[in-house]
Amino acid sequence: MKIASFNINGVKARIAQLTAWLPEAQPDVVVLQEIKTVDEGFPAEMIEDLGWQVWTHGQKSWNGVALLSRLPVEDVRRGLPGDDGDEQARWIEAEVMGARHAVTVAGLYLPNGNPAPGPKYDYKLAWMERLRARAAALLDTEAPVVMLGDYNVIPEPRDAAHPERWVEDALFLPETRAAFRRIVNQGWTDALRIRDPHGTRGPFTFWDYQRQAWERDNGIRIDHLLLSPQAADLMRDAGVDRDQRATEKPSDHVPVWVEIDA
DNA sequence: ATGGTGGGTGTCCCA
């Protein structure tokens, strides 16, 4: 089962790239972030025509996540638990039926949090605390779980081309990184990191539109795939579809993926 | 220190 995550920065602006990438990358399950539309505005038919089922958790103008699957799906759940007043669409999870295992797939779009300090950073940290609670509950199921998406967290200096430029950014502040570590240290495996445990740089998943960041390879690693122990046992490979950043009208993120023997 | 770029349904906000 190949599971991918892609922050597409607006599904309507990116539908050509998305429908080209899907048959090329051949994932079985995809979670999308920043669809930037309400459910009714999502171009589901164009994706269904390619053989996919589509579930959305949309929102007007900003945020919004979706789950696409070629495999049977059960029990789609929308919204991160822990705050009934939270209007922001940043979480979708479901059970995906592989040939051998049912896999829990949770797609997330963690708040950016800038500027820090401030109310947006407070919201980010509160959201990460709710994520920690949900992640612990998912681990308790002892099922294979893949929790993936745009975490808006640069875990370590080696995850940025120029870490010194990020020291005051909400994506790299010590409190942000500590909150991310608290989740990982529950027992999750960072699939892109363990694929190259001693790598000194990257792999990057985001390059800013500004200042020729892509041309200079001034990137950061903020899209992550966290695997529960039962999913990590099944892991075959993981990677970053870096060439998607060089397409016409690209997103500022590229797809990340993991293959598990499920 | 500044402003640079891109998407949305927007004449500003968010990343």
Short mmCIF file of C-alpha atoms (C1' of nucleotides) in Angstrom, two decimals:
data_model
loop_
_atom_site.label_atom_id
_atom_site.label_comp_id
_atom_site.label_asym_id
_atom_site.label_seq_id
_atom_site.Cartn_x
_atom_site.Cartn_y
_atom_site.Cartn_z
CA MET A 1 0.00 0.00 0.00
CA LYS A 2 1.51 3.29 -1.15
CA ILE A 3 0.31 6.25 0.93
CA ALA A 4 1.13 9.82 -0.08
CA SER A 5 0.63 13.33 1.24
CA PHE A 6 0.58 16.49 -0.85
CA ASN A 7 0.00 20.09 0.22
CA ILE A 8 -1.34 21.37 -3.09
CA ASN A 9 -1.91 25.02 -2.10
CA GLY A 10 -5.33 25.32 -3.72
CA VAL A 11 -6.94 22.34 -5.49
CA LYS A 12 -8.51 24.46 -8.22
CA ALA A 13 -5.18 26.01 -9.14
CA ARG A 14 -3.47 22.62 -8.99
CA ILE A 15 -5.97 20.24 -10.58
CA ALA A 16 -3.88 19.77 -13.74
CA GLN A 17 -0.78 18.87 -11.75
CA LEU A 18 -2.77 16.62 -9.42
CA THR A 19 -4.46 14.65 -12.21
CA ALA A 20 -1.09 14.26 -13.96
CA TRP A 21 0.74 13.18 -10.81
CA LEU A 22 -1.80 10.58 -9.61
CA PRO A 23 -1.42 8.12 -12.53
CA GLU A 24 2.32 8.70 -12.60
CA ALA A 25 3.00 8.13 -8.88
CA GLN A 26 0.34 5.40 -8.55
CA PRO A 27 -0.37 5.81 -4.85
CA ASP A 28 -3.22 3.83 -3.29
CA VAL A 29 -4.15 6.50 -0.76
CA VAL A 30 -3.52 10.25 -0.83
CA VAL A 31 -4.14 12.93 1.76
CA LEU A 32 -4.23 16.52 0.53
CA GLN A 33 -3.77 19.76 2.45
CA GLU A 34 -4.71 23.35 1.68
CA ILE A 35 -7.45 22.44 -0.76
CA LYS A 36 -8.75 25.99 -0.05
CA THR A 37 -12.35 25.24 -0.97
CA VAL A 38 -15.63 24.15 0.54
CA ASP A 39 -16.62 20.52 -0.13
CA GLU A 40 -18.95 21.52 -3.00
CA GLY A 41 -16.09 23.30 -4.80
CA PHE A 42 -13.76 20.29 -4.83
CA PRO A 43 -13.32 18.90 -8.38
CA ALA A 44 -14.13 15.37 -7.22
CA GLU A 45 -15.40 14.10 -10.59
CA MET A 46 -12.09 14.69 -12.35
CA ILE A 47 -10.40 12.52 -9.73
CA GLU A 48 -13.19 9.94 -9.59
CA ASP A 49 -12.85 9.55 -13.37
CA LEU A 50 -9.28 8.33 -12.74
CA GLY A 51 -10.57 5.57 -10.45
CA TRP A 52 -10.43 7.25 -7.06
CA GLN A 53 -12.90 7.70 -4.27
CA VAL A 54 -12.86 11.17 -2.70
CA TRP A 55 -13.65 12.45 0.80
CA THR A 56 -13.22 16.10 1.67
CA HIS A 57 -13.16 18.21 4.80
CA GLY A 58 -13.28 21.64 3.22
CA GLN A 59 -13.40 25.23 4.33
CA LYS A 60 -13.91 28.51 2.49
CA SER A 61 -10.71 30.21 1.26
CA TRP A 62 -8.20 28.56 3.59
CA ASN A 63 -7.02 25.24 4.96
CA GLY A 64 -9.10 22.21 4.00
CA VAL A 65 -7.99 18.59 3.71
CA ALA A 66 -9.06 15.61 1.63
CA LEU A 67 -8.53 11.85 1.38
CA LEU A 68 -8.40 9.96 -1.93
CA SER A 69 -8.32 6.18 -2.14
CA ARG A 70 -8.30 3.41 -4.72
CA LEU A 71 -8.78 0.85 -1.93
CA PRO A 72 -11.93 0.29 0.16
CA VAL A 73 -12.32 2.83 2.95
CA GLU A 74 -14.38 2.67 6.12
CA ASP A 75 -15.32 5.12 8.84
CA VAL A 76 -14.05 8.50 7.60
CA ARG A 77 -13.66 10.93 10.52
CA ARG A 78 -13.28 14.70 10.08
CA GLY A 79 -11.81 17.22 12.50
CA LEU A 80 -9.17 16.83 15.20
CA PRO A 81 -10.84 15.96 18.53
CA GLY A 82 -10.38 18.10 21.61
CA ASP A 83 -12.02 21.46 20.76
CA ASP A 84 -15.59 21.53 19.52
CA GLY A 85 -15.27 25.27 18.82
CA ASP A 86 -12.40 24.83 16.35
CA GLU A 87 -13.70 25.83 12.89
CA GLN A 88 -10.48 25.14 10.98
CA ALA A 89 -10.50 22.11 8.64
CA ARG A 90 -7.15 20.45 9.26
CA TRP A 91 -7.73 16.74 9.98
CA ILE A 92 -9.22 13.71 8.20
CA GLU A 93 -8.74 10.05 9.11
CA ALA A 94 -10.11 6.71 7.93
CA GLU A 95 -9.51 2.98 7.81
CA VAL A 96 -8.09 1.79 4.50
CA MET A 97 -8.43 -1.88 3.66
CA GLY A 98 -5.25 -3.42 2.29
CA ALA A 99 -5.02 -7.00 1.07
CA ARG A 100 -3.49 -8.12 4.39
CA HIS A 101 -4.07 -5.28 6.88
CA ALA A 102 -6.53 -2.51 7.66
CA VAL A 103 -4.46 0.66 7.97
CA THR A 104 -5.52 3.80 9.81
CA VAL A 105 -4.58 6.79 7.67
CA ALA A 106 -4.68 10.22 9.32
CA GLY A 107 -4.07 13.30 7.16
CA LEU A 108 -3.25 16.58 8.86
CA TYR A 109 -2.49 20.23 8.17
CA LEU A 110 -0.82 21.58 11.28
CA PRO A 111 -1.16 25.36 11.81
CA ASN A 112 1.70 27.53 10.56
CA GLY A 113 1.76 29.61 13.74
CA ASN A 114 3.48 32.76 12.50
CA PRO A 115 3.99 35.33 13.78
CA ALA A 116 5.39 34.01 17.04
CA PRO A 117 4.74 34.94 19.73
CA GLY A 118 1.06 35.76 19.27
CA PRO A 119 -2.42 34.24 19.07
CA LYS A 120 -1.58 32.21 15.96
CA TYR A 121 1.37 30.63 17.72
CA ASP A 122 -0.78 29.91 20.76
CA TYR A 123 -3.26 28.17 18.45
CA LYS A 124 -0.46 26.13 16.90
CA LEU A 125 0.80 24.89 20.28
CA ALA A 126 -2.73 24.13 21.47
CA TRP A 127 -3.39 22.20 18.24
CA MET A 128 -0.18 20.22 18.74
CA GLU A 129 -1.30 19.31 22.25
CA ARG A 130 -4.61 18.00 20.84
CA LEU A 131 -2.60 16.14 18.18
CA ARG A 132 -0.48 14.55 20.91
CA ALA A 133 -3.63 13.24 22.59
CA ARG A 134 -5.09 11.90 19.33
CA ALA A 135 -1.76 10.33 18.37
CA ALA A 136 -1.60 8.52 21.73
CA ALA A 137 -5.13 7.19 21.22
CA LEU A 138 -4.22 5.96 17.74
CA LEU A 139 -1.16 4.15 19.11
CA ASP A 140 -3.37 2.50 21.72
CA THR A 141 -5.33 0.78 18.95
CA GLU A 142 -2.17 -1.24 18.13
CA ALA A 143 -3.17 -1.07 14.47
CA PRO A 144 -0.86 -0.02 11.66
CA VAL A 145 -1.30 3.77 11.59
CA VAL A 146 0.19 6.27 9.16
CA MET A 147 -0.20 9.86 10.36
CA LEU A 148 1.01 12.15 7.61
CA GLY A 149 0.75 15.64 6.21
CA ASP A 150 2.06 19.16 6.42
CA TYR A 151 3.29 19.40 10.01
CA ASN A 152 4.73 22.92 9.62
CA VAL A 153 7.62 21.77 11.82
CA ILE A 154 11.33 21.74 10.92
CA PRO A 155 12.46 19.00 13.32
CA GLU A 156 16.22 19.58 13.27
CA PRO A 157 18.82 21.99 11.78
CA ARG A 158 19.66 19.45 9.07
CA ASP A 159 16.04 19.74 7.88
CA ALA A 160 16.72 23.25 6.54
CA ALA A 161 19.23 24.50 3.96
CA HIS A 162 19.85 27.58 6.12
CA PRO A 163 18.65 26.78 9.65
CA GLU A 164 19.98 30.06 11.03
CA ARG A 165 17.33 31.92 9.01
CA TRP A 166 14.53 30.07 10.79
CA VAL A 167 15.50 30.54 14.44
CA GLU A 168 12.67 33.00 15.16
CA ASP A 169 10.11 31.25 12.95
CA ALA A 170 7.14 29.33 14.36
CA LEU A 171 8.22 26.30 12.27
CA PHE A 172 11.57 26.01 14.08
CA LEU A 173 11.21 27.56 17.53
CA PRO A 174 12.46 25.29 20.35
CA GLU A 175 8.93 24.99 21.77
CA THR A 176 7.60 23.85 18.37
CA ARG A 177 10.34 21.26 17.96
CA ALA A 178 9.86 20.02 21.53
CA ALA A 179 6.11 19.58 20.95
CA PHE A 180 6.87 17.59 17.77
CA ARG A 181 9.42 15.43 19.62
CA ARG A 182 6.90 14.71 22.37
CA ILE A 183 4.66 13.17 19.71
CA VAL A 184 7.39 11.26 17.84
CA ASN A 185 8.77 9.93 21.13
CA GLN A 186 5.44 8.28 21.93
CA GLY A 187 6.76 5.60 19.60
CA TRP A 188 6.32 6.93 16.06
CA THR A 189 8.78 6.35 13.24
CA ASP A 190 9.69 9.33 11.02
CA ALA A 191 9.70 7.45 7.69
CA LEU A 192 11.71 9.96 5.66
CA ARG A 193 14.32 10.28 8.40
CA ILE A 194 14.91 6.59 9.04
CA ARG A 195 15.26 6.02 5.32
CA ASP A 196 18.51 8.03 5.63
CA PRO A 197 19.20 8.19 9.39
CA HIS A 198 22.57 9.91 9.21
CA GLY A 199 21.83 12.23 6.30
CA THR A 200 23.19 15.70 6.91
CA ARG A 201 20.71 17.67 4.77
CA GLY A 202 17.06 17.24 3.92
CA PRO A 203 15.27 15.65 2.22
CA PHE A 204 13.40 18.90 1.64
CA THR A 205 9.66 18.97 0.95
CA PHE A 206 9.00 22.72 0.66
CA TRP A 207 10.65 25.58 -1.18
CA ASP A 208 9.27 29.12 -0.85
CA TYR A 209 7.94 30.80 -4.00
CA GLN A 210 10.06 33.83 -3.16
CA ARG A 211 13.73 34.66 -3.58
CA GLN A 212 14.37 31.82 -6.05
CA ALA A 213 14.29 29.33 -3.20
CA TRP A 214 13.82 26.35 -5.56
CA GLU A 215 16.60 27.41 -7.93
CA ARG A 216 18.94 27.75 -4.94
CA ASP A 217 17.65 24.57 -3.26
CA ASN A 218 16.82 26.69 -0.23
CA GLY A 219 14.31 24.18 1.14
CA ILE A 220 12.97 22.79 4.39
CA ARG A 221 11.54 19.43 5.48
CA ILE A 222 8.11 20.09 6.99
CA ASP A 223 5.94 17.34 5.42
CA HIS A 224 6.27 14.19 7.49
CA LEU A 225 5.08 10.58 7.58
CA LEU A 226 4.86 9.16 11.09
CA LEU A 227 4.34 5.39 11.38
CA SER A 228 3.03 3.49 14.37
CA PRO A 229 5.22 0.50 15.38
CA GLN A 230 2.84 -1.85 13.57
CA ALA A 231 3.11 0.26 10.39
CA ALA A 232 6.89 0.65 10.73
CA ASP A 233 7.20 -3.15 10.81
CA LEU A 234 5.56 -3.19 7.37
CA MET A 235 7.55 -0.31 5.83
CA ARG A 236 9.21 -1.01 2.50
CA ASP A 237 10.28 2.41 1.25
CA ALA A 238 9.63 6.12 1.56
CA GLY A 239 10.45 9.13 -0.56
CA VAL A 240 9.86 12.65 -1.81
CA ASP A 241 8.60 13.44 -5.33
CA ARG A 242 11.00 16.32 -5.61
CA ASP A 243 10.61 16.75 -9.38
CA GLN A 244 7.04 17.97 -8.85
CA ARG A 245 8.49 21.31 -7.70
CA ALA A 246 9.84 21.87 -11.24
CA THR A 247 6.48 21.48 -13.00
CA GLU A 248 4.43 24.30 -14.52
CA LYS A 249 2.68 26.35 -11.81
CA PRO A 250 3.77 24.08 -8.95
CA SER A 251 2.70 24.05 -5.33
CA ASP A 252 5.39 25.25 -2.92
CA HIS A 253 5.27 21.73 -1.37
CA VAL A 254 5.97 18.40 -3.12
CA PRO A 255 4.38 14.98 -2.47
CA VAL A 256 5.87 12.66 0.15
CA TRP A 257 5.05 8.94 0.28
CA VAL A 258 5.60 5.66 2.07
CA GLU A 259 5.07 2.07 0.93
CA ILE A 260 3.99 -0.47 3.51
CA ASP A 261 3.41 -4.17 3.05
CA ALA A 262 -0.27 -4.02 3.93
"C1'" DA B 1 15.62 46.14 7.13
"C1'" DT B 2 13.01 45.30 3.27
"C1'" DG B 3 10.29 42.99 0.04
"C1'" DG B 4 10.05 39.40 -2.56
"C1'" DT B 5 5.60 35.31 -4.68
"C1'" DG B 6 1.32 32.82 -4.97
"C1'" DG B 7 -3.71 31.46 -3.90
"C1'" DG B 8 -8.25 32.76 -2.64
"C1'" DT B 9 -13.39 35.21 -4.15
"C1'" DG B 10 -10.00 38.84 -2.14
"C1'" DT B 11 -10.00 45.50 -2.98
"C1'" DC B 12 -6.63 42.02 2.34
"C1'" DC B 13 -5.53 37.61 4.64
"C1'" DC B 14 -2.73 33.67 4.83
"C1'" DA B 15 1.38 31.10 3.88
#
